[in-house]
C-alpha atoms as one frame of an Amber mdcrd trajectory, in Angstrom:
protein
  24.293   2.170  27.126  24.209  -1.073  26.447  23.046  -2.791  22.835  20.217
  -4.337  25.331  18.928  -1.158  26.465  19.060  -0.071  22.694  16.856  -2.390
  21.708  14.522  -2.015  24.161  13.706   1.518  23.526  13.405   0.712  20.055
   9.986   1.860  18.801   8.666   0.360  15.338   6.685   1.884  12.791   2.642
   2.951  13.626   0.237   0.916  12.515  -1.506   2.344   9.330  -5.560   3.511
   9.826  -8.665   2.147   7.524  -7.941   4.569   4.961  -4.401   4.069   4.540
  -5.266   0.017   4.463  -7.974   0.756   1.494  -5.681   2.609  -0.384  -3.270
   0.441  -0.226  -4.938  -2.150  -1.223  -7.065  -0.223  -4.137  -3.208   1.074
  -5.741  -1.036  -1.354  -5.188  -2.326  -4.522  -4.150  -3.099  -5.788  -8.011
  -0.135  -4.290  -9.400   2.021  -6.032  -6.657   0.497  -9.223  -7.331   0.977
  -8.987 -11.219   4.715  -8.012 -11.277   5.481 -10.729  -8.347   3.515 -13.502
 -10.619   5.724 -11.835 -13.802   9.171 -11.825 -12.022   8.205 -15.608 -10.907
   7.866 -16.789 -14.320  11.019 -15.469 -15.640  12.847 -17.247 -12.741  14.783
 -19.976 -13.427  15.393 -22.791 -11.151  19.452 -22.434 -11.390  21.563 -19.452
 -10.642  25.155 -18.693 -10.781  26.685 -19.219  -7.294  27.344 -15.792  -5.753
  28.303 -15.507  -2.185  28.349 -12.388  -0.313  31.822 -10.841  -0.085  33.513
  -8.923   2.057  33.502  -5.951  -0.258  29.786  -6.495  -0.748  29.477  -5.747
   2.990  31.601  -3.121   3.101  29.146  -1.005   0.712  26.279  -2.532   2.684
  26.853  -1.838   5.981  26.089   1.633   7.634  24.425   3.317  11.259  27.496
   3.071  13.832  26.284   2.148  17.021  28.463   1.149  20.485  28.764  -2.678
  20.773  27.030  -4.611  24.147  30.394  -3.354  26.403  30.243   0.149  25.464
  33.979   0.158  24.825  34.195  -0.305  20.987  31.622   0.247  17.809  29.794
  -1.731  14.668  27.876  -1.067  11.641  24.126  -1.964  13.059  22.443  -1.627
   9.384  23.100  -3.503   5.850  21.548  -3.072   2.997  22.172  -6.202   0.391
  19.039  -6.015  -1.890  19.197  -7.079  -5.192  22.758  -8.200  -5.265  21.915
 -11.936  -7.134  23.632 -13.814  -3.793  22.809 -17.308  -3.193  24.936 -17.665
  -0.089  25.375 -15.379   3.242  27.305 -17.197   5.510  29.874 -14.249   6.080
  27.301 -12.882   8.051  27.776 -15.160  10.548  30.644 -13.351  12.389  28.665
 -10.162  11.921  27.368 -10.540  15.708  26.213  -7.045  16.016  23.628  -6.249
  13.222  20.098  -5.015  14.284  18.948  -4.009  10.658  18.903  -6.387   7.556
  17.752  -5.914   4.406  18.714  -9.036   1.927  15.455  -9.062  -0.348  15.317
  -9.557  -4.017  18.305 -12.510  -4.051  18.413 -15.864  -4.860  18.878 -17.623
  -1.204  17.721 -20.689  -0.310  18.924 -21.032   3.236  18.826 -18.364   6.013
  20.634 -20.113   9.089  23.362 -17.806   8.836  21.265 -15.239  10.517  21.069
 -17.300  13.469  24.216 -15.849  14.804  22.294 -12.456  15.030  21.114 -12.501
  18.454  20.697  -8.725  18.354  18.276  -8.492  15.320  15.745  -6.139  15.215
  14.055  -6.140  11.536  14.289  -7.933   8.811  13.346  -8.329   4.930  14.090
 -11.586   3.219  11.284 -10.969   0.499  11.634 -11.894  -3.355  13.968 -14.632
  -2.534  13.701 -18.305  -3.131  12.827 -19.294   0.212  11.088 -22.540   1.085
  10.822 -21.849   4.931  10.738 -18.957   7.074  12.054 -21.333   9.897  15.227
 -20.000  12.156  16.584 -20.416  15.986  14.732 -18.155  18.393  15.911 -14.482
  17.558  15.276 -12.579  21.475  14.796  -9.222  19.839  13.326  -9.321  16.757
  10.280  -7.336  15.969   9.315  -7.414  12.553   9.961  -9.847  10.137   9.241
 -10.246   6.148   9.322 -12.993   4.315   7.308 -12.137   1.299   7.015 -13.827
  -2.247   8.884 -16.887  -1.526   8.063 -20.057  -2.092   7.074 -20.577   1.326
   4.921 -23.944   2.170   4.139 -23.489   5.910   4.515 -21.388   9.019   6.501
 -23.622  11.408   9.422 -22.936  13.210   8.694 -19.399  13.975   8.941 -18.159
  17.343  10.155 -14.812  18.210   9.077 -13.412  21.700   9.255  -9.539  20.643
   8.037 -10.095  17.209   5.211  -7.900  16.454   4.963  -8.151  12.874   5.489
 -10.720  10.122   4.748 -11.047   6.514   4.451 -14.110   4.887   2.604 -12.625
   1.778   2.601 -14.023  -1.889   3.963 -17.495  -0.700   2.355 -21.280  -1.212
   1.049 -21.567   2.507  -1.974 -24.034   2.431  -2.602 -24.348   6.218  -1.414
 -22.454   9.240   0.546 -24.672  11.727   3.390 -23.908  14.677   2.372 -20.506
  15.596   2.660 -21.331  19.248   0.696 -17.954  21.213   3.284 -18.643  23.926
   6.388 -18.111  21.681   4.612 -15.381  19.853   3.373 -13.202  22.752   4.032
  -9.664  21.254   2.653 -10.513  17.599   0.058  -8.021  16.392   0.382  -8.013
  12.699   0.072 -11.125  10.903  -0.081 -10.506   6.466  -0.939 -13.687   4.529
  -2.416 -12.302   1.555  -1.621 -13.990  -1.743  -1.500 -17.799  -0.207  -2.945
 -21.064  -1.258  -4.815 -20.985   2.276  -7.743 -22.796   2.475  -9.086 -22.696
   5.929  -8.377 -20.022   9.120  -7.657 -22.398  11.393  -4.176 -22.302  13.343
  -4.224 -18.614  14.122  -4.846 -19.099  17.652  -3.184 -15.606  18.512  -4.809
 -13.638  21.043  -2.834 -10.813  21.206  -3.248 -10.074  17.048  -4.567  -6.470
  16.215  -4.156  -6.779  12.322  -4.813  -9.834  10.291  -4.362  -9.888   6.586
  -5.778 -12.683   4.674  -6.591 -11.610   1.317  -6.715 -13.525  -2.384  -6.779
 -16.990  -0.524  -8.757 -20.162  -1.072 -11.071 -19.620   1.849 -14.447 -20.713
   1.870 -15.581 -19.731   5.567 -14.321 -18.383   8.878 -13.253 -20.677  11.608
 -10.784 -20.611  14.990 -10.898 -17.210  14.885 -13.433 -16.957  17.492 -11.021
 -15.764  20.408  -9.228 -12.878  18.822 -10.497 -10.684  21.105  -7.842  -8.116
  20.578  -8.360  -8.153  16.473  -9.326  -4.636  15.487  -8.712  -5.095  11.172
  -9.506  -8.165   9.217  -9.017  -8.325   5.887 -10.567 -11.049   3.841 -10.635
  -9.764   0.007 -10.961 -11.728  -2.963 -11.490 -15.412  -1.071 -14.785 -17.695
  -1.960 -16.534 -16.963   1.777 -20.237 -17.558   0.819 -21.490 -17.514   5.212
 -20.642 -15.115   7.341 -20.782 -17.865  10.053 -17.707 -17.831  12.140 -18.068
 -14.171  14.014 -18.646 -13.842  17.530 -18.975 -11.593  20.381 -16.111 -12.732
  21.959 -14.266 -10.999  18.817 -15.210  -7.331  20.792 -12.082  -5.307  19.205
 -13.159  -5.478  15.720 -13.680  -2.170  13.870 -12.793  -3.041  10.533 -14.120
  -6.060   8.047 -13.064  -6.193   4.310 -15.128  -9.241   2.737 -14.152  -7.384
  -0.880 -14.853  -9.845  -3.738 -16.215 -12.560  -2.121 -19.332 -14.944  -2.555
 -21.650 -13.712  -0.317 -25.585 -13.509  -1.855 -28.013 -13.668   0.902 -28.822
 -10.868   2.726 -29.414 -12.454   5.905 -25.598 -13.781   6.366 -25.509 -10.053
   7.769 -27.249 -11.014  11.072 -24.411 -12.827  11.929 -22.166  -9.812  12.082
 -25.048  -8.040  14.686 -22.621  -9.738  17.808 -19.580  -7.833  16.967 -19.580
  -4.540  19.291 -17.102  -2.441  17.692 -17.371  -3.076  14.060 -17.768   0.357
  12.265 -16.340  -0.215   9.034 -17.774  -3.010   6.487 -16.358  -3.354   3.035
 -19.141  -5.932   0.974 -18.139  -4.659  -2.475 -18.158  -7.270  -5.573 -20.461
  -9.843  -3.223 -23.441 -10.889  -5.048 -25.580  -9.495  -2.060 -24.819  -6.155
  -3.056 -26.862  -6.156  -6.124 -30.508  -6.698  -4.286 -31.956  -3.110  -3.428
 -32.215  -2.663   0.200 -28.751  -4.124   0.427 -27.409  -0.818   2.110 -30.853
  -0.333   4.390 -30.489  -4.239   5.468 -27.021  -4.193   6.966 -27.898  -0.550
   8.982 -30.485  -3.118  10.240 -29.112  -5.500  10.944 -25.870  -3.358  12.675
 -27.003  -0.084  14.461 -23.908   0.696  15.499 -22.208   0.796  11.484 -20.827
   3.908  10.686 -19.290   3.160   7.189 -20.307   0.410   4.584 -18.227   0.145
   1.483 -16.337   3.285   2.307 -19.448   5.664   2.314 -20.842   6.464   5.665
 -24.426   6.762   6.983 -26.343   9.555   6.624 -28.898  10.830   9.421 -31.847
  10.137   7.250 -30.808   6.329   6.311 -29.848   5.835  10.182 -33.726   6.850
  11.094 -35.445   4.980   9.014 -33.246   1.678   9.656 -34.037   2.531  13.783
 -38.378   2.668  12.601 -37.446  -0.544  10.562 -36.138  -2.360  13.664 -38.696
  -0.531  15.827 -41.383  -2.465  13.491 -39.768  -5.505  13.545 -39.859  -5.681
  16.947 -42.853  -4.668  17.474 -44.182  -7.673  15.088 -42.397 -10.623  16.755
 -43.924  -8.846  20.104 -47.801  -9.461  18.304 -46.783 -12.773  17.068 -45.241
 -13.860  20.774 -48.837 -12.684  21.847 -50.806 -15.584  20.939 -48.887 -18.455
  21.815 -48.758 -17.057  25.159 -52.794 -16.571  25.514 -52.791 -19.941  23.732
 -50.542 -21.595  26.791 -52.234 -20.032  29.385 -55.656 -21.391  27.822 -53.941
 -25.190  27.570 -52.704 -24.393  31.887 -56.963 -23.832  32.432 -58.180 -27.142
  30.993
C-alpha cells in the first residue's frame, strides 16, 4: 500500500455534540484562558538558541509505517513538545512524517515543515508564532496553531484540511481564507482573538465555527453558511441579533453566552433559522425581564432547548395560544383598512 492510499483512508477524530461543546467550555474554557494569559507574561522576548538534534528526534519519533514504494520503512509520528527549541530545520529531510506534535517551544519560523508533503496533523500551539502561513500541504487535515502571537489568517490553504485552530492569538480581521483552497474545512476555532467583525469567513462548507471572547459587536458575511450546524459566539459585545438568515438552514446550535443583548424583540430575528434547537442567552441583559423564556418559545416554535433547559409541554402550549392570539389580532387590525379601501374604490 502506498503512503497515498494511507492517507486517504485516514479517518480524523468525530466531531464533539452540544453537550460535550458546553462542557467544555463551562470547565475549561476560563481556566485555559487564565494559564495561557499567565504563561504569556512570564515569557521573555529572548531565548537561548536550541535547535532540534538528532538525538532529540530519535526519542521523538515513533509509529513505523512502509514508505510511498512499499520497499523500505519510517517513523510516521514525533512527539517534540516542550523541548525549549527555537529551530527545526532537521526536519527538513524527514520526508515521511504524517504526525507532528512541536507545541509548547519557542519557534518563530515553521518553513521547515514545508518539506512534509505527507502531513496529516499537526500542533504548533504555545509557540511564538507570528503567522500560521506555509506552502500548500496536499494532505493535511487538521491543523493547530493556538496561543501564538498570530496577527492574521493568510497564507493558509490546505485542500484536505478539515480543521484548524487559531485560538488565543492577536487576529483582528479574517483575510485569505480562499473557499476554493479550503474546500474540505469544517471546523474553524477563533476564540480568544482581537476580532472585531465576522467578515472574511466566506466558507460554505463550515459545520463548526468558534468565535468566542472576541471584540464583536454584530454578525455579518455569515449569511451563506448554509452548512453551519454550531456557532459559538460567547463573551463578545453583540447587542442585535441582525445578521441571521434563512439561507443559514443547518444551524442547530447558537451560544450568544455573555453578550449585550437587552431587547426582547432582537429574538424575532432568529424566527428564519429552520433548524435551530439549541439557544444559549445566558448573562445577556434580556434575560432578566420576566417572560424572557415564554418570548423566545414565541418567537421560535420549533426551540427545543434554551440555556440548556428544555421545554416543557405546558410552556410549549401556552407559547402556541400566545401566537394563536397574536395572529388572530393583526388578522382584526388588517380588517379595517381593508373595509376602509374598498369604501375609498366606491367613491
Amino acid at each position: 500500500m502506498s503512503d497515498e492510499d494511507d492517507l486517504d483512508d485516514y479517518e480524523p477524530e468525530p466531531e464533539p455534540d452540544e453537550e460535550d461543546l458546553e462542557k467544555e467550555d463551562d470547565e475549561k474554557e476560563t481556566e485555559e484562558w487564565e494559564d495561557y494569559r499567565k504563561e504569556g507574561e512570564e515569557f521573555s522576548e529572548e531565548w537561548m538558541p536550541t535547535p532540534l538534534t538528532e538525538n532529540m528526534m530519535k526519542e521523538g519519533l515513533s509509529l513505523l509505517c512502509k514508505t510511498g514504494n512499499g520497499l523500505a520503512h519510517a517513523y510516521v509520528k514525533l512527539e517534540l513538545k516542550d523541548r525549549d527549541l527555537t529551530d527545526i530545520n532537521l526536519l527538513r529531510s524527514y520526508i515521511h512524517l504524517r504526525y507532528v506534535d512541536i507545541s509548547e517551544n519557542h519557534l518563530t519560523d515553521l518553513s521547515p515543515l514545508n518539506f512534509l508533503t505527507h502531513l496529516l496533523w499537526l500542533k504548533a500551539d504555545s509557540n511564538q508564532l507570528r503567522t500560521a502561513r506555509l506552502n500548500e500541504l496536499p494532505y493535511l487535515q487538521i491543523a493547530s496553531f493556538a496561543y501564538n502571537q498570530i496577527t492574521d489568517t493568510e497564507g493558509i490553504s490546505h485542500p484536505r484540511l478539515g480543521s484548524l485552530d487559531l485560538k488565543g492569538n492577536h487576529i483582528h480581521m479574517v483575510t485569505g481564507l480562499d473557499p476554493q483552497k479550503l474546500s474540505s474545512l469544517h471546523t474553524l476555532e477563533l476564540r480568544g482573538n482581537q476580532l472585531e467583525s465576522t467578515l472574511g469567513i466566506n466558507l460554505p462548507k463550515l459545520k463548526n465555527l468558534f468565535l468566542a471572547q472576541n471584540l464583536l459587536k454584530k454578525v455579518e458575511g455569515l449569511e451563506n453558511l448554509s452548512n453551519l450546524t454550531t456557532l459559538h459566539l460567547r463573551d463578545n459585545q453583540i447587542e442585535t441579533l441582525s445578521g441571521f438568515s434563512k439561507e443559514m438552514k443547518s444551524l442547530q446550535y447558537l451560544n450568544l453566552r455573555g453578550n449585550m443583548v437587552s431587547d426582547l424583540g432582537e429574538l424575532a430575528k432568529l424566527r428564519d433559522l429552520p433548524k435551530l434547537r439549541a439557544l444559549v442567552l445566558l448573562e445577556n441583559p434580556c434575560t432578566d425581564e420576566t417572560d424572557y423564556r415564554q418570548e423566545a418559545l414565541v418567537q421560535m416554535a420549533h426551540l427545543e432547548r434554551l440555556d440548556k433547559e428544555f421545554y416543557e409541554e405546558e410552556e410549549r402550549a401556552e407559547a402556541e395560544e400566545i401566537r394563536q392570539r397574536m395572529k388572530e389580532e393583526q388578522e382584526q387590525e388588517a380588517e379595517p383598512e381593508h373595509d376602509l379601501e374598498l369604501d375609498q374604490s366606491l367613491v
